[in-house]
Coordinates of C-alpha atoms in Angstrom, one line a residue:
M1 CA 23.1 -9.7 17.5
F2 CA 26.7 -8.3 17.5
E3 CA 26.2 -6.4 14.3
H4 CA 23.1 -4.8 15.8
S5 CA 25.0 -3.9 18.9
R6 CA 27.9 -2.5 16.9
L7 CA 25.5 -0.4 14.8
N8 CA 23.9 0.9 18.1
L9 CA 27.3 1.8 19.4
A10 CA 28.3 3.6 16.2
W11 CA 25.0 5.4 16.1
W12 CA 25.2 6.7 19.6
F13 CA 28.8 7.6 19.2
S14 CA 28.1 9.5 16.0
L15 CA 25.0 11.2 17.5
S16 CA 26.9 12.4 20.6
M17 CA 30.1 13.5 18.9
G18 CA 28.1 15.0 16.0
S19 CA 25.9 17.0 18.4
I20 CA 29.0 18.3 20.2
L21 CA 30.5 19.2 16.9
L22 CA 27.4 21.0 15.7
V23 CA 27.1 22.9 18.9
F24 CA 30.7 23.8 18.8
S25 CA 30.5 24.9 15.2
G26 CA 27.4 27.1 16.0
I27 CA 29.1 28.7 18.9
L28 CA 32.3 29.3 16.8
Y29 CA 30.3 30.9 14.0
A30 CA 28.3 33.1 16.4
W31 CA 31.4 34.1 18.2
E32 CA 33.2 34.9 14.9
A33 CA 30.3 36.9 13.6
K34 CA 30.0 38.9 16.8
D35 CA 33.7 39.5 17.0
R36 CA 34.1 40.6 13.4
L37 CA 31.0 42.9 13.7
H38 CA 32.4 44.4 17.0
F39 CA 35.8 45.3 15.5
F40 CA 34.1 46.5 12.3
D41 CA 31.8 48.8 14.3
Q42 CA 34.8 50.1 16.3
G43 CA 36.5 51.0 13.0
L44 CA 33.4 52.7 11.7
Y45 CA 33.0 54.7 14.9
S46 CA 36.6 55.8 14.8
T47 CA 36.2 56.9 11.2
S48 CA 33.0 58.9 12.1
Q49 CA 34.8 60.6 15.0
I50 CA 37.6 61.7 12.7
I51 CA 35.1 63.0 10.2
A52 CA 33.2 64.9 12.9
S53 CA 36.3 66.4 14.3
G54 CA 37.1 68.1 11.0
V55 CA 33.8 69.8 10.6
E56 CA 34.0 73.6 10.8
E57 CA 31.1 75.9 11.8
I58 CA 30.4 79.0 9.7
I59 CA 27.7 81.3 10.9
F60 CA 25.8 83.4 8.4
G61 CA 23.6 85.9 10.1
S62 CA 21.2 84.1 12.2
Q63 CA 21.7 80.8 10.5
R64 CA 24.4 78.2 10.9
R65 CA 26.0 76.4 8.0
I66 CA 28.4 73.4 8.4
D67 CA 31.0 73.3 5.7
L68 CA 32.2 69.9 4.7
E69 CA 34.2 70.9 1.7
D70 CA 37.5 70.9 3.6
S71 CA 36.6 68.2 6.1
P72 CA 38.3 64.8 6.0
L73 CA 35.0 63.4 4.7
L74 CA 35.9 64.6 1.2
G75 CA 39.6 64.6 1.6
D76 CA 42.2 62.0 0.7
D77 CA 42.7 61.1 4.3
T78 CA 39.3 59.6 4.6
I79 CA 39.7 57.5 1.5
K80 CA 42.9 56.1 3.0
L81 CA 41.1 55.6 6.3
D82 CA 38.2 53.6 4.8
A83 CA 37.6 53.2 1.1
N84 CA 34.2 51.4 1.8
I85 CA 32.4 54.6 2.8
L86 CA 29.3 54.8 0.6
F87 CA 27.7 58.0 1.9
A88 CA 28.1 60.6 4.6
R89 CA 25.3 63.0 5.7
W90 CA 25.2 66.0 7.9
Y91 CA 22.0 67.1 9.6
T92 CA 21.2 70.2 11.6
P93 CA 20.3 70.0 15.3
E94 CA 16.6 70.0 14.1
K95 CA 17.4 66.9 12.0
K96 CA 17.2 68.7 8.7
L97 CA 19.5 67.7 5.9
L98 CA 22.3 70.2 5.4
Q99 CA 25.0 68.5 3.3
F100 CA 25.7 65.0 2.1
M101 CA 28.0 62.9 0.0
G102 CA 26.7 59.9 -2.0
D103 CA 23.1 59.1 -2.9
V104 CA 20.4 61.7 -2.3
P105 CA 18.9 61.1 1.2
D106 CA 15.6 62.0 2.8
P107 CA 15.5 65.7 3.8
T108 CA 14.8 64.8 7.4
L109 CA 16.7 62.4 9.7
N110 CA 14.4 59.5 10.6
S111 CA 17.0 57.0 11.6
E112 CA 17.7 56.0 15.2
L113 CA 21.0 56.9 16.8
G114 CA 23.7 54.3 16.9
F115 CA 24.5 51.4 14.6
Q116 CA 22.1 49.9 12.1
T117 CA 22.3 47.3 9.4
I118 CA 20.4 48.6 6.3
Q119 CA 19.8 47.6 2.7
G120 CA 22.1 49.1 0.1
P121 CA 21.1 52.0 -2.3
E122 CA 19.0 51.5 -5.4
S123 CA 22.1 50.8 -7.5
A124 CA 22.9 47.8 -5.3
P125 CA 19.7 46.8 -3.3
T126 CA 21.1 43.4 -2.3
E127 CA 24.1 44.9 -0.6
L128 CA 24.0 45.3 3.1
L129 CA 25.4 48.4 4.7
R130 CA 26.4 49.3 8.3
Q131 CA 25.1 52.7 9.2
L132 CA 26.2 54.8 12.2
T133 CA 24.2 57.9 13.2
L134 CA 25.7 60.0 16.1
P135 CA 25.3 63.5 17.4
V136 CA 28.2 65.9 17.2
Y137 CA 28.8 68.2 20.2
R138 CA 31.3 71.1 20.7
D139 CA 31.5 72.8 24.0
D140 CA 28.4 70.9 25.2
R141 CA 26.5 72.4 22.3
L142 CA 24.8 70.2 19.7
L143 CA 26.2 71.0 16.2
G144 CA 24.2 68.4 14.4
Y145 CA 24.0 64.8 13.4
L146 CA 26.5 62.9 11.4
Q147 CA 25.4 59.8 9.5
V148 CA 28.0 57.5 7.8
A149 CA 27.5 54.2 6.1
V150 CA 29.9 51.6 4.8
S151 CA 29.6 48.2 3.1
L152 CA 29.4 45.2 5.3
D153 CA 31.3 43.1 2.8
P154 CA 34.4 43.0 5.0
V155 CA 32.3 41.2 7.5
I156 CA 29.9 39.2 5.3
I157 CA 32.5 37.8 2.8
P158 CA 34.6 36.1 5.5
L159 CA 31.5 34.8 7.2
Q160 CA 30.2 33.4 3.9
Q161 CA 33.6 31.6 3.5
L162 CA 33.3 30.3 7.0
R163 CA 29.7 29.0 6.2
I164 CA 31.0 27.3 3.1
F165 CA 33.8 25.7 5.0
L166 CA 31.4 24.5 7.7
G167 CA 28.9 23.4 5.2
I168 CA 31.5 21.2 3.5
G169 CA 33.5 20.3 6.5
L170 CA 30.7 19.3 8.9
P171 CA 29.2 16.5 6.6
V172 CA 32.7 15.2 5.9
T173 CA 33.6 15.3 9.6
L174 CA 30.3 13.6 10.6
A175 CA 30.9 10.9 8.0
A176 CA 34.4 10.4 9.5
I177 CA 32.9 10.3 13.0
A178 CA 30.4 7.7 11.8
G179 CA 33.1 5.6 10.3
T180 CA 35.2 5.9 13.4
G181 CA 32.2 4.9 15.5
W182 CA 31.7 1.8 13.4
F183 CA 35.4 0.9 13.6
L184 CA 35.6 1.5 17.4
G185 CA 32.3 -0.4 17.8
G186 CA 33.9 -3.3 16.0
K187 CA 37.0 -3.1 18.2
A188 CA 34.9 -2.8 21.4
M189 CA 32.7 -5.8 20.4
S190 CA 35.6 -8.0 19.2
P191 CA 36.5 -9.3 22.7
I192 CA 32.8 -9.7 23.6
R193 CA 32.3 -11.6 20.3
S194 CA 35.3 -13.8 21.0
A195 CA 34.2 -14.5 24.6
Y196 CA 30.7 -15.3 23.4
Q197 CA 32.0 -17.7 20.7
R198 CA 34.3 -19.4 23.3
L199 CA 31.4 -19.7 25.7
Q200 CA 29.2 -21.2 23.0
Q201 CA 31.9 -23.6 22.0
F202 CA 32.6 -24.5 25.6
T203 CA 28.9 -25.0 26.4
A204 CA 28.5 -27.2 23.3
D205 CA 31.6 -29.3 24.1
A206 CA 30.6 -29.6 27.8
S207 CA 27.1 -30.6 26.8
H208 CA 28.4 -33.2 24.4
E209 CA 30.8 -34.6 27.0
L210 CA 28.1 -34.8 29.6
R211 CA 25.5 -36.4 27.3
A212 CA 27.3 -39.8 27.1
P213 CA 27.8 -40.4 30.8
L214 CA 24.2 -39.2 31.5
A215 CA 22.9 -41.7 28.9
A216 CA 25.0 -44.4 30.6
I217 CA 23.6 -43.6 34.0
I218 CA 20.0 -43.6 32.7
S219 CA 20.4 -46.9 30.8
N220 CA 22.0 -48.7 33.8
A221 CA 19.4 -47.3 36.2
Q222 CA 16.6 -48.5 33.9
L223 CA 18.3 -51.9 33.5
G224 CA 18.6 -52.3 37.2
L225 CA 14.9 -51.5 37.7
M226 CA 13.7 -54.1 35.2
E227 CA 12.0 -57.2 36.5
P228 CA 13.2 -59.9 37.1
T229 CA 16.8 -58.7 37.7
S230 CA 19.4 -60.8 39.5
P231 CA 21.4 -59.3 42.3
I232 CA 24.6 -59.7 40.2
E233 CA 23.1 -57.6 37.4
Q234 CA 21.9 -54.9 39.8
T235 CA 25.3 -54.8 41.4
N236 CA 27.0 -54.4 38.0
C237 CA 24.5 -51.6 37.1
L238 CA 25.3 -49.8 40.4
K239 CA 29.0 -50.2 39.7
N240 CA 28.6 -48.7 36.3
I241 CA 26.5 -45.9 37.6
S242 CA 29.2 -45.2 40.3
S243 CA 32.0 -45.3 37.8
V244 CA 30.2 -43.0 35.4
G245 CA 29.3 -40.7 38.3
E246 CA 32.9 -40.4 39.3
S247 CA 33.9 -39.7 35.7
M248 CA 31.3 -36.9 35.6
S249 CA 32.5 -35.5 38.9
T250 CA 36.0 -35.3 37.5
L251 CA 34.7 -33.6 34.3
V252 CA 32.7 -31.1 36.3
G253 CA 35.7 -30.4 38.5
H254 CA 37.8 -29.7 35.5
L255 CA 35.1 -27.4 34.1
L256 CA 34.8 -25.5 37.3
F257 CA 38.6 -25.1 37.5
L258 CA 38.7 -23.6 34.0
A259 CA 35.9 -21.2 34.8
R260 CA 37.2 -20.3 38.3
H261 CA 40.7 -19.4 37.1
Q262 CA 39.8 -17.6 33.9
G263 CA 41.8 -14.4 33.7
N264 CA 44.8 -13.3 35.8
F265 CA 45.5 -13.9 39.4
L266 CA 46.0 -11.1 41.9
S267 CA 49.6 -10.6 42.8
E268 CA 48.9 -11.5 46.5
V269 CA 48.1 -15.1 45.4
F270 CA 51.7 -15.8 44.2
Q271 CA 54.5 -16.6 46.6
P272 CA 58.1 -17.8 46.4
T273 CA 57.8 -21.5 45.5
D274 CA 60.6 -24.1 45.3
V275 CA 60.1 -26.0 42.0
I276 CA 62.5 -28.8 43.1
S277 CA 60.4 -29.5 46.2
I278 CA 57.3 -29.9 44.1
L279 CA 59.0 -32.2 41.6
T280 CA 60.5 -34.3 44.4
A281 CA 57.0 -34.8 46.0
I282 CA 55.6 -35.7 42.5
E283 CA 58.4 -38.2 42.0
S284 CA 57.7 -40.0 45.3
N285 CA 54.0 -40.2 44.5
Y286 CA 54.3 -41.4 40.9
A287 CA 57.1 -44.0 41.2
S288 CA 54.9 -46.7 42.6
Y289 CA 51.9 -45.8 40.3
L290 CA 54.0 -46.0 37.1
A291 CA 55.6 -49.2 38.3
A292 CA 52.1 -50.7 38.7
Q293 CA 51.3 -49.6 35.1
N294 CA 54.4 -51.4 33.9
L295 CA 56.1 -48.2 32.9
Q296 CA 59.7 -47.2 33.5
F297 CA 60.0 -43.9 35.3
E298 CA 63.1 -41.7 35.3
C299 CA 63.4 -38.5 37.3
I300 CA 66.4 -36.2 36.8
L301 CA 66.4 -33.3 39.2
P302 CA 69.2 -30.8 40.1
N303 CA 70.4 -30.3 43.7
G304 CA 69.5 -27.2 45.7
S305 CA 66.4 -25.1 45.2
V306 CA 65.0 -23.2 42.3
I307 CA 62.6 -20.5 43.3
V308 CA 59.8 -19.1 41.1
Q309 CA 56.9 -16.8 41.9
G310 CA 53.7 -18.8 41.8
E311 CA 51.0 -20.8 43.5
P312 CA 52.4 -24.2 44.5
E313 CA 49.2 -26.3 44.2
L314 CA 48.5 -25.0 40.7
L315 CA 52.0 -25.6 39.5
R316 CA 51.8 -29.2 40.9
Q317 CA 48.5 -29.7 39.1
A318 CA 50.0 -28.6 35.8
I319 CA 52.9 -31.0 36.0
V320 CA 50.7 -33.8 37.2
N321 CA 48.4 -33.3 34.2
L322 CA 51.3 -33.6 31.8
L323 CA 52.4 -36.8 33.6
D324 CA 48.9 -38.3 33.5
N325 CA 48.7 -37.5 29.8
A326 CA 52.1 -39.2 29.2
C327 CA 51.0 -42.3 31.2
R328 CA 47.7 -42.5 29.5
Y329 CA 49.1 -42.7 26.0
T330 CA 52.3 -44.7 26.7
P331 CA 51.9 -48.5 26.2
A332 CA 53.1 -51.0 28.8
G333 CA 56.8 -51.4 28.9
G334 CA 57.3 -47.7 27.8
M335 CA 59.2 -45.0 29.5
V336 CA 58.2 -41.7 31.2
R337 CA 60.8 -39.2 32.2
L338 CA 60.5 -36.1 34.4
K339 CA 63.4 -33.7 34.1
C340 CA 64.4 -30.2 35.3
Q341 CA 67.0 -28.0 33.8
V342 CA 68.1 -24.7 35.3
F343 CA 69.3 -21.6 33.4
P344 CA 70.4 -18.2 34.7
R345 CA 66.9 -16.6 34.3
W346 CA 64.6 -19.6 33.6
V347 CA 63.8 -23.1 34.7
A348 CA 62.6 -25.7 32.3
I349 CA 60.5 -28.7 33.4
Q350 CA 60.3 -31.5 30.9
V351 CA 57.9 -34.4 30.7
E352 CA 58.9 -37.0 28.1
D353 CA 57.3 -40.3 27.1
S354 CA 57.9 -43.0 24.5
G355 CA 54.2 -43.3 23.7
I356 CA 52.1 -43.2 20.5
G357 CA 53.0 -39.5 19.8
I358 CA 50.9 -36.7 18.2
P359 CA 50.5 -36.0 14.5
V360 CA 52.2 -32.7 13.4
A361 CA 48.9 -31.4 12.1
D362 CA 47.3 -31.7 15.6
L363 CA 50.1 -30.0 17.6
P364 CA 48.7 -26.4 17.3
Y365 CA 45.3 -27.5 18.7
I366 CA 46.2 -29.9 21.6
F367 CA 45.9 -27.1 24.3
E368 CA 42.3 -26.3 23.2
R369 CA 39.5 -27.4 25.5
F370 CA 38.0 -30.8 24.6
Y371 CA 40.3 -31.2 21.7
R372 CA 41.3 -34.9 21.0
V373 CA 43.6 -36.3 18.4
D374 CA 41.6 -39.5 18.4
R375 CA 38.2 -39.3 20.2
E376 CA 37.5 -43.0 20.5
R377 CA 41.0 -43.8 21.8
S378 CA 40.8 -40.9 24.2
R379 CA 37.6 -42.1 25.7
Q380 CA 39.0 -45.6 26.1
A381 CA 42.0 -44.0 27.9
G382 CA 39.6 -42.1 30.2
G383 CA 40.5 -38.6 29.0
F384 CA 38.2 -35.6 28.5
G385 CA 40.5 -33.4 26.5
L386 CA 40.9 -30.9 29.4
G387 CA 44.1 -31.9 31.1
L388 CA 46.4 -30.1 28.6
A389 CA 44.1 -27.1 28.5
I390 CA 44.3 -26.8 32.3
A391 CA 48.1 -27.1 32.3
H392 CA 48.4 -24.5 29.6
Q393 CA 46.1 -22.1 31.4
I394 CA 48.0 -22.5 34.7
I395 CA 51.4 -21.8 33.1
E396 CA 50.0 -18.8 31.3
L397 CA 48.7 -17.4 34.6
H398 CA 52.2 -17.7 35.9
G399 CA 53.7 -15.8 33.0
G400 CA 55.4 -18.9 31.6
Q401 CA 55.3 -20.9 28.4
I402 CA 54.5 -24.5 27.6
E403 CA 55.9 -26.1 24.4
V404 CA 55.4 -29.5 22.8
S405 CA 57.3 -31.6 20.3
S406 CA 56.2 -35.1 19.1
Q407 CA 56.7 -37.8 16.5
L408 CA 54.2 -40.5 15.8
Q409 CA 55.1 -43.9 17.5
Q410 CA 58.2 -42.3 19.0
G411 CA 56.8 -40.3 21.9
S412 CA 56.2 -36.7 23.0
Q413 CA 58.0 -34.0 25.0
F414 CA 56.3 -31.2 26.9
E415 CA 58.4 -28.5 28.3
I416 CA 57.4 -25.8 30.8
W417 CA 59.4 -22.6 31.1
L418 CA 59.1 -20.5 34.2
S419 CA 61.0 -17.3 35.2
R420 CA 63.3 -17.7 38.2
T421 CA 63.6 -15.2 41.1
A422 CA 66.7 -13.9 42.8
D423 CA 66.2 -16.3 45.8
S424 CA 67.2 -19.4 43.9
R425 CA 70.2 -21.3 45.3
Y426 CA 71.6 -23.4 42.6

């Protein structure tokens, strides 16, 4: 699915960019051809005007004869002016040939006035010429018609080189555009692919976790409906259903939390929060609970206040999740410690225990959703593998870090680092 979408993105990107490139290249070539021909015609017209200005009129009796022998047409100045002149012809006002230079022309002028592109002479029929035919006046009197032709090679050869360049450059550029489109398509699809894979994994894990309690609810309900069933058995079935239902409610709550707080909070959600006040409230709530679990509880907090920018309830939940995890995997008679250390720019909150510890190989994965070091032992302890994932997500949302160190059968230490604000008084 993703490769097909990536291919579509690359195709549409290449098609759009390639079309723009082709249109731009066509406009560039047409503009260049028009511009070159325009300046070429200007040069040809200037040359023709210079030639026409050197023509002298000699009158013999009742006839006129235009002498070109001494005109710039045959002189060195014209050769310096434009060495590409192939022929020059002079026609009478009646369009009869009077004098010419170059190939023998038709005796009568049949060409239209102005610029024309014509085929070359018999000696070079494939060559293209640019021909200019213009009337020559003196004192408002028509002297005749001058026709000059030059080779179009100064225009054609650069345009041929430009076509070769475009013919080679366009396919190479289109290939580069296609490759770029494929690369950018992969970059664009990478977050979507990752999100889709996480969603698939999350859905599979959630389905797996919900399957067991649903099966327990169904089995207890069926057992309670069997005849004959004693009231004690029905009561036990209802208790089991209630217990499993509460467990499912907790799991669904965790899942909703992870989904609801995916991404970054808006800045308006955060407020100056006193970490010491949160830890003091947690200490008072957990002291009796840990004593009932036959666990020693030690809380080491500094005096004063330590202010961070955050959401108080979420920070409390992150710390509570770490404490619950420590209590769950610390045997009776063990120790759980809550500690806070203050530094100039940071505050560190530590949750230590003397429990069963975590293998080194599992440490990089313990903050992943539904990850358990020992699934059977985790189920017996009542965990879903979401508490650490939630704590990690909360701390990341606050721009902090959470670190862990552990040794088997010696306990674990989780440490939260949060950035302090200037309002702290410590």
